[in-house]
Amino acid sequence: HRDLHSFPTRRSSDLPSFRQGVALNDFSVLSRDNFFIYGMIGLSRQHDMGAVRRWMGELHWHQVPPDLLPIRIWVDRETQDWRDLEAVEAAGRKNLLVEGNGTASGAAVFEHNRPHFALAHAELGDFAGAEALIAPTAADHDEAVRVRALIAQLEGQYARADWWFARSERQTPSIPFTDALWGEALLKRGQPDAAIEKFKL
């Protein structure tokens, strides 16, 4: 259960295993939704939107259903649909969202996904809103630390961004998300050689 939440599918070839999980009957700890949702999230985080679209096609979806919050957030991030992420935030504030593994109050949903909402505000140029959203998050919250770096990057505060990237790298050295994001940031600053070193990691 913990592994599904922490390290959803590492590669597209894991999809058959998740499909087998979807085919199982519900049981006490995991349900079909867990396998389905984290399979979709994993494919999104592997940038395999083709596989996401194929699975959606099999389900006859034209878009991710609004109530499947975990999938919707990661698809929005991968497709850079920042407006939809803002819509998710607005709905969460109204206690309208349901988490994939059971109901949750709007407040709990909002707090859990605060970094994603903050990034959406920053990408849309609302830096004050982004900083206000990210400020209450814990300093050792992995996703929040990465988003703090991305917000600083978008604001053009490169030294501050690098400080947060470095902090994230120290906290979770075995997870490659920070190095990938830092490399992308360095590319945007016109530093391809430095970016390549991060991408090698």
PDB file of C-alpha atoms in Angstrom:
ATOM      1  CA  HIS A   1       0.000   0.000   0.000  1.00  0.00           C
ATOM      2  CA  ARG A   2       2.765   2.435   0.980  1.00  0.00           C
ATOM      3  CA  ASP A   3       4.756   1.603  -2.143  1.00  0.00           C
ATOM      4  CA  LEU A   4       1.804   2.298  -4.408  1.00  0.00           C
ATOM      5  CA  HIS A   5       1.422   5.737  -2.878  1.00  0.00           C
ATOM      6  CA  SER A   6       5.129   6.590  -2.794  1.00  0.00           C
ATOM      7  CA  PHE A   7       6.463   5.106  -6.009  1.00  0.00           C
ATOM      8  CA  PRO A   8       3.646   4.621  -8.538  1.00  0.00           C
ATOM      9  CA  THR A   9       4.611   2.641 -11.633  1.00  0.00           C
ATOM     10  CA  ARG A  10       8.211   3.282 -12.658  1.00  0.00           C
ATOM     11  CA  ARG A  11       7.691   2.421 -16.314  1.00  0.00           C
ATOM     12  CA  SER A  12       4.918   1.867 -18.825  1.00  0.00           C
ATOM     13  CA  SER A  13       5.527  -1.898 -18.763  1.00  0.00           C
ATOM     14  CA  ASP A  14       4.116  -1.913 -15.214  1.00  0.00           C
ATOM     15  CA  LEU A  15       0.678  -1.152 -16.630  1.00  0.00           C
ATOM     16  CA  PRO A  16      -0.354  -4.828 -17.018  1.00  0.00           C
ATOM     17  CA  SER A  17       0.202  -5.328 -13.283  1.00  0.00           C
ATOM     18  CA  PHE A  18      -2.031  -2.397 -12.500  1.00  0.00           C
ATOM     19  CA  ARG A  19      -4.629  -3.723 -14.937  1.00  0.00           C
ATOM     20  CA  GLN A  20      -4.593  -7.027 -13.049  1.00  0.00           C
ATOM     21  CA  GLY A  21      -5.186  -5.107  -9.837  1.00  0.00           C
ATOM     22  CA  VAL A  22      -8.101  -3.266 -11.406  1.00  0.00           C
ATOM     23  CA  ALA A  23      -9.624  -6.646 -12.291  1.00  0.00           C
ATOM     24  CA  LEU A  24      -9.541  -7.861  -8.677  1.00  0.00           C
ATOM     25  CA  ASN A  25     -12.481  -7.750  -6.331  1.00  0.00           C
ATOM     26  CA  ASP A  26     -12.381  -5.061  -3.657  1.00  0.00           C
ATOM     27  CA  PHE A  27     -10.791  -6.051  -0.363  1.00  0.00           C
ATOM     28  CA  SER A  28     -10.017  -4.403   2.930  1.00  0.00           C
ATOM     29  CA  VAL A  29      -6.740  -2.542   2.344  1.00  0.00           C
ATOM     30  CA  LEU A  30      -6.624  -1.873  -1.378  1.00  0.00           C
ATOM     31  CA  SER A  31      -9.453  -1.559  -3.830  1.00  0.00           C
ATOM     32  CA  ARG A  32      -9.615  -1.557  -7.613  1.00  0.00           C
ATOM     33  CA  ASP A  33      -9.501   2.241  -7.458  1.00  0.00           C
ATOM     34  CA  ASN A  34      -6.053   2.176  -5.844  1.00  0.00           C
ATOM     35  CA  PHE A  35      -4.564   0.186  -8.720  1.00  0.00           C
ATOM     36  CA  PHE A  36      -6.390   2.229 -11.341  1.00  0.00           C
ATOM     37  CA  ILE A  37      -5.621   5.648  -9.887  1.00  0.00           C
ATOM     38  CA  TYR A  38      -1.955   5.042  -9.116  1.00  0.00           C
ATOM     39  CA  GLY A  39      -1.439   3.357 -12.468  1.00  0.00           C
ATOM     40  CA  MET A  40      -2.742   6.498 -14.170  1.00  0.00           C
ATOM     41  CA  ILE A  41      -0.700   8.772 -11.903  1.00  0.00           C
ATOM     42  CA  GLY A  42       2.445   6.746 -12.570  1.00  0.00           C
ATOM     43  CA  LEU A  43       1.987   6.973 -16.318  1.00  0.00           C
ATOM     44  CA  SER A  44       1.477  10.731 -16.028  1.00  0.00           C
ATOM     45  CA  ARG A  45       4.597  11.171 -13.920  1.00  0.00           C
ATOM     46  CA  GLN A  46       6.555   9.107 -16.466  1.00  0.00           C
ATOM     47  CA  HIS A  47       5.371  11.629 -19.097  1.00  0.00           C
ATOM     48  CA  ASP A  48       3.587   8.804 -20.951  1.00  0.00           C
ATOM     49  CA  MET A  49       0.453  10.720 -21.867  1.00  0.00           C
ATOM     50  CA  GLY A  50      -0.057   8.449 -24.858  1.00  0.00           C
ATOM     51  CA  ALA A  51      -0.648   5.524 -22.476  1.00  0.00           C
ATOM     52  CA  VAL A  52      -2.930   7.701 -20.328  1.00  0.00           C
ATOM     53  CA  ARG A  53      -4.994   8.645 -23.389  1.00  0.00           C
ATOM     54  CA  ARG A  54      -5.200   5.014 -24.533  1.00  0.00           C
ATOM     55  CA  TRP A  55      -6.489   3.899 -21.142  1.00  0.00           C
ATOM     56  CA  MET A  56      -8.960   6.791 -21.096  1.00  0.00           C
ATOM     57  CA  GLY A  57     -10.081   5.752 -24.562  1.00  0.00           C
ATOM     58  CA  GLU A  58     -10.790   2.235 -23.359  1.00  0.00           C
ATOM     59  CA  LEU A  59     -12.961   3.772 -20.640  1.00  0.00           C
ATOM     60  CA  HIS A  60     -14.683   6.041 -23.202  1.00  0.00           C
ATOM     61  CA  TRP A  61     -13.503   9.145 -21.358  1.00  0.00           C
ATOM     62  CA  HIS A  62     -12.952  12.413 -23.208  1.00  0.00           C
ATOM     63  CA  GLN A  63     -11.374  13.863 -20.071  1.00  0.00           C
ATOM     64  CA  VAL A  64     -10.566  12.780 -16.532  1.00  0.00           C
ATOM     65  CA  PRO A  65     -13.789  12.760 -14.469  1.00  0.00           C
ATOM     66  CA  PRO A  66     -13.845  15.758 -12.101  1.00  0.00           C
ATOM     67  CA  ASP A  67     -14.156  13.613  -8.973  1.00  0.00           C
ATOM     68  CA  LEU A  68     -10.969  11.586  -9.658  1.00  0.00           C
ATOM     69  CA  LEU A  69      -8.794  14.193  -8.035  1.00  0.00           C
ATOM     70  CA  PRO A  70      -5.431  12.366  -7.859  1.00  0.00           C
ATOM     71  CA  ILE A  71      -5.443  11.552 -11.584  1.00  0.00           C
ATOM     72  CA  ARG A  72      -6.766  14.951 -12.557  1.00  0.00           C
ATOM     73  CA  ILE A  73      -4.019  16.807 -10.691  1.00  0.00           C
ATOM     74  CA  TRP A  74      -1.124  14.862 -12.226  1.00  0.00           C
ATOM     75  CA  VAL A  75      -2.607  14.939 -15.735  1.00  0.00           C
ATOM     76  CA  ASP A  76      -3.064  18.706 -15.329  1.00  0.00           C
ATOM     77  CA  ARG A  77       0.546  19.084 -14.232  1.00  0.00           C
ATOM     78  CA  GLU A  78       1.886  17.003 -17.105  1.00  0.00           C
ATOM     79  CA  THR A  79      -0.259  18.798 -19.694  1.00  0.00           C
ATOM     80  CA  GLN A  80       0.324  22.169 -17.963  1.00  0.00           C
ATOM     81  CA  ASP A  81      -3.402  22.817 -17.628  1.00  0.00           C
ATOM     82  CA  TRP A  82      -2.965  25.371 -14.867  1.00  0.00           C
ATOM     83  CA  ARG A  83      -6.487  26.758 -15.269  1.00  0.00           C
ATOM     84  CA  ASP A  84      -7.979  23.359 -14.524  1.00  0.00           C
ATOM     85  CA  LEU A  85      -5.776  23.046 -11.444  1.00  0.00           C
ATOM     86  CA  GLU A  86      -7.188  26.351 -10.244  1.00  0.00           C
ATOM     87  CA  ALA A  87     -10.676  24.939 -10.833  1.00  0.00           C
ATOM     88  CA  VAL A  88      -9.751  21.888  -8.733  1.00  0.00           C
ATOM     89  CA  GLU A  89      -8.566  24.217  -5.975  1.00  0.00           C
ATOM     90  CA  ALA A  90     -11.819  26.192  -6.064  1.00  0.00           C
ATOM     91  CA  ALA A  91     -13.883  23.001  -5.858  1.00  0.00           C
ATOM     92  CA  GLY A  92     -11.724  21.697  -3.009  1.00  0.00           C
ATOM     93  CA  ARG A  93     -12.405  24.845  -1.028  1.00  0.00           C
ATOM     94  CA  LYS A  94     -16.124  24.101  -1.351  1.00  0.00           C
ATOM     95  CA  ASN A  95     -15.839  20.560   0.027  1.00  0.00           C
ATOM     96  CA  LEU A  96     -16.931  19.088  -3.300  1.00  0.00           C
ATOM     97  CA  LEU A  97     -14.081  16.717  -4.077  1.00  0.00           C
ATOM     98  CA  VAL A  98     -13.778  13.011  -3.388  1.00  0.00           C
ATOM     99  CA  GLU A  99     -10.413  11.297  -3.034  1.00  0.00           C
ATOM    100  CA  GLY A 100      -9.801   8.100  -4.922  1.00  0.00           C
ATOM    101  CA  ASN A 101      -9.674   5.903  -1.797  1.00  0.00           C
ATOM    102  CA  GLY A 102     -12.675   7.361   0.026  1.00  0.00           C
ATOM    103  CA  THR A 103     -14.360  10.620   0.837  1.00  0.00           C
ATOM    104  CA  ALA A 104     -12.378  13.465   2.329  1.00  0.00           C
ATOM    105  CA  SER A 105     -13.308  16.909   3.527  1.00  0.00           C
ATOM    106  CA  GLY A 106     -12.516  19.814   1.276  1.00  0.00           C
ATOM    107  CA  ALA A 107     -10.082  21.097   3.895  1.00  0.00           C
ATOM    108  CA  ALA A 108      -8.101  17.845   3.916  1.00  0.00           C
ATOM    109  CA  VAL A 109      -8.041  17.686   0.126  1.00  0.00           C
ATOM    110  CA  PHE A 110      -6.909  21.286  -0.058  1.00  0.00           C
ATOM    111  CA  GLU A 111      -4.063  20.842   2.427  1.00  0.00           C
ATOM    112  CA  HIS A 112      -2.797  17.662   0.801  1.00  0.00           C
ATOM    113  CA  ASN A 113      -2.641  19.281  -2.629  1.00  0.00           C
ATOM    114  CA  ARG A 114      -1.546  22.759  -1.612  1.00  0.00           C
ATOM    115  CA  PRO A 115       1.807  22.555  -3.515  1.00  0.00           C
ATOM    116  CA  HIS A 116       0.055  21.745  -6.812  1.00  0.00           C
ATOM    117  CA  PHE A 117      -2.326  24.654  -6.402  1.00  0.00           C
ATOM    118  CA  ALA A 118       0.533  26.988  -5.510  1.00  0.00           C
ATOM    119  CA  LEU A 119       2.425  25.992  -8.654  1.00  0.00           C
ATOM    120  CA  ALA A 120      -0.658  26.661 -10.788  1.00  0.00           C
ATOM    121  CA  HIS A 121      -0.886  30.198  -9.392  1.00  0.00           C
ATOM    122  CA  ALA A 122       2.802  30.808 -10.068  1.00  0.00           C
ATOM    123  CA  GLU A 123       2.582  29.477 -13.631  1.00  0.00           C
ATOM    124  CA  LEU A 124      -0.315  31.874 -14.228  1.00  0.00           C
ATOM    125  CA  GLY A 125       1.704  34.810 -12.899  1.00  0.00           C
ATOM    126  CA  ASP A 126      -0.009  35.121  -9.516  1.00  0.00           C
ATOM    127  CA  PHE A 127       3.139  35.014  -7.417  1.00  0.00           C
ATOM    128  CA  ALA A 128       1.546  36.527  -4.321  1.00  0.00           C
ATOM    129  CA  GLY A 129      -1.116  33.826  -4.396  1.00  0.00           C
ATOM    130  CA  ALA A 130       1.499  31.131  -4.967  1.00  0.00           C
ATOM    131  CA  GLU A 131       3.655  32.301  -2.063  1.00  0.00           C
ATOM    132  CA  ALA A 132       0.624  32.490   0.235  1.00  0.00           C
ATOM    133  CA  LEU A 133      -0.392  28.935  -0.674  1.00  0.00           C
ATOM    134  CA  ILE A 134       3.041  27.378  -0.254  1.00  0.00           C
ATOM    135  CA  ALA A 135       4.053  29.267   2.904  1.00  0.00           C
ATOM    136  CA  PRO A 136       2.241  27.027   5.458  1.00  0.00           C
ATOM    137  CA  THR A 137       3.726  23.784   4.103  1.00  0.00           C
ATOM    138  CA  ALA A 138       6.335  21.923   6.132  1.00  0.00           C
ATOM    139  CA  ALA A 139       9.969  22.577   5.243  1.00  0.00           C
ATOM    140  CA  ASP A 140      10.590  18.831   4.795  1.00  0.00           C
ATOM    141  CA  HIS A 141       7.539  18.161   2.590  1.00  0.00           C
ATOM    142  CA  ASP A 142       9.182  16.788  -0.573  1.00  0.00           C
ATOM    143  CA  GLU A 143       6.667  18.040  -3.123  1.00  0.00           C
ATOM    144  CA  ALA A 144       6.334  21.404  -1.397  1.00  0.00           C
ATOM    145  CA  VAL A 145      10.113  21.909  -1.350  1.00  0.00           C
ATOM    146  CA  ARG A 146      10.305  21.218  -5.088  1.00  0.00           C
ATOM    147  CA  VAL A 147       7.424  23.598  -5.729  1.00  0.00           C
ATOM    148  CA  ARG A 148       9.087  26.303  -3.612  1.00  0.00           C
ATOM    149  CA  ALA A 149      12.060  26.010  -5.968  1.00  0.00           C
ATOM    150  CA  LEU A 150       9.833  26.184  -9.041  1.00  0.00           C
ATOM    151  CA  ILE A 151       8.007  29.259  -7.755  1.00  0.00           C
ATOM    152  CA  ALA A 152      11.302  31.037  -7.119  1.00  0.00           C
ATOM    153  CA  GLN A 153      12.474  30.020 -10.600  1.00  0.00           C
ATOM    154  CA  LEU A 154       9.337  31.452 -12.192  1.00  0.00           C
ATOM    155  CA  GLU A 155       9.830  34.676 -10.223  1.00  0.00           C
ATOM    156  CA  GLY A 156      13.356  34.959 -11.619  1.00  0.00           C
ATOM    157  CA  GLN A 157      14.896  34.479  -8.152  1.00  0.00           C
ATOM    158  CA  TYR A 158      17.474  31.965  -9.300  1.00  0.00           C
ATOM    159  CA  ALA A 159      19.685  31.917  -6.200  1.00  0.00           C
ATOM    160  CA  ARG A 160      16.620  31.243  -4.067  1.00  0.00           C
ATOM    161  CA  ALA A 161      15.445  28.555  -6.476  1.00  0.00           C
ATOM    162  CA  ASP A 162      18.836  26.835  -6.346  1.00  0.00           C
ATOM    163  CA  TRP A 163      18.757  26.934  -2.537  1.00  0.00           C
ATOM    164  CA  TRP A 164      15.437  25.060  -2.501  1.00  0.00           C
ATOM    165  CA  PHE A 165      16.543  22.648  -5.246  1.00  0.00           C
ATOM    166  CA  ALA A 166      19.691  21.859  -3.230  1.00  0.00           C
ATOM    167  CA  ARG A 167      17.644  21.339  -0.083  1.00  0.00           C
ATOM    168  CA  SER A 168      15.341  18.952  -1.932  1.00  0.00           C
ATOM    169  CA  GLU A 169      18.311  17.074  -3.372  1.00  0.00           C
ATOM    170  CA  ARG A 170      19.767  16.610   0.142  1.00  0.00           C
ATOM    171  CA  GLN A 171      16.456  15.445   1.604  1.00  0.00           C
ATOM    172  CA  THR A 172      15.686  12.840  -1.057  1.00  0.00           C
ATOM    173  CA  PRO A 173      18.924  12.085  -2.933  1.00  0.00           C
ATOM    174  CA  SER A 174      17.626   8.807  -4.383  1.00  0.00           C
ATOM    175  CA  ILE A 175      14.562  10.344  -6.059  1.00  0.00           C
ATOM    176  CA  PRO A 176      15.244  11.897  -9.483  1.00  0.00           C
ATOM    177  CA  PHE A 177      12.414  14.443  -9.642  1.00  0.00           C
ATOM    178  CA  THR A 178      14.495  17.294  -8.234  1.00  0.00           C
ATOM    179  CA  ASP A 179      17.408  16.741 -10.619  1.00  0.00           C
ATOM    180  CA  ALA A 180      15.058  16.668 -13.602  1.00  0.00           C
ATOM    181  CA  LEU A 181      13.298  19.862 -12.554  1.00  0.00           C
ATOM    182  CA  TRP A 182      16.581  21.597 -11.685  1.00  0.00           C
ATOM    183  CA  GLY A 183      17.995  20.637 -15.064  1.00  0.00           C
ATOM    184  CA  GLU A 184      14.964  22.104 -16.816  1.00  0.00           C
ATOM    185  CA  ALA A 185      15.351  25.302 -14.797  1.00  0.00           C
ATOM    186  CA  LEU A 186      19.023  25.590 -15.763  1.00  0.00           C
ATOM    187  CA  LEU A 187      18.161  25.103 -19.424  1.00  0.00           C
ATOM    188  CA  LYS A 188      15.666  27.967 -19.234  1.00  0.00           C
ATOM    189  CA  ARG A 189      18.437  30.130 -17.787  1.00  0.00           C
ATOM    190  CA  GLY A 190      20.672  29.349 -20.758  1.00  0.00           C
ATOM    191  CA  GLN A 191      23.027  27.019 -18.847  1.00  0.00           C
ATOM    192  CA  PRO A 192      22.922  23.787 -20.875  1.00  0.00           C
ATOM    193  CA  ASP A 193      26.177  22.343 -19.513  1.00  0.00           C
ATOM    194  CA  ALA A 194      24.997  22.698 -15.907  1.00  0.00           C
ATOM    195  CA  ALA A 195      21.620  21.261 -16.941  1.00  0.00           C
ATOM    196  CA  ILE A 196      23.271  18.203 -18.506  1.00  0.00           C
ATOM    197  CA  GLU A 197      25.040  17.457 -15.232  1.00  0.00           C
ATOM    198  CA  LYS A 198      21.701  17.416 -13.432  1.00  0.00           C
ATOM    199  CA  PHE A 199      20.107  15.267 -16.132  1.00  0.00           C
ATOM    200  CA  LYS A 200      22.956  12.750 -15.813  1.00  0.00           C
ATOM    201  CA  LEU A 201      21.951  12.246 -12.183  1.00  0.00           C
TER     202      LEU A 201
END
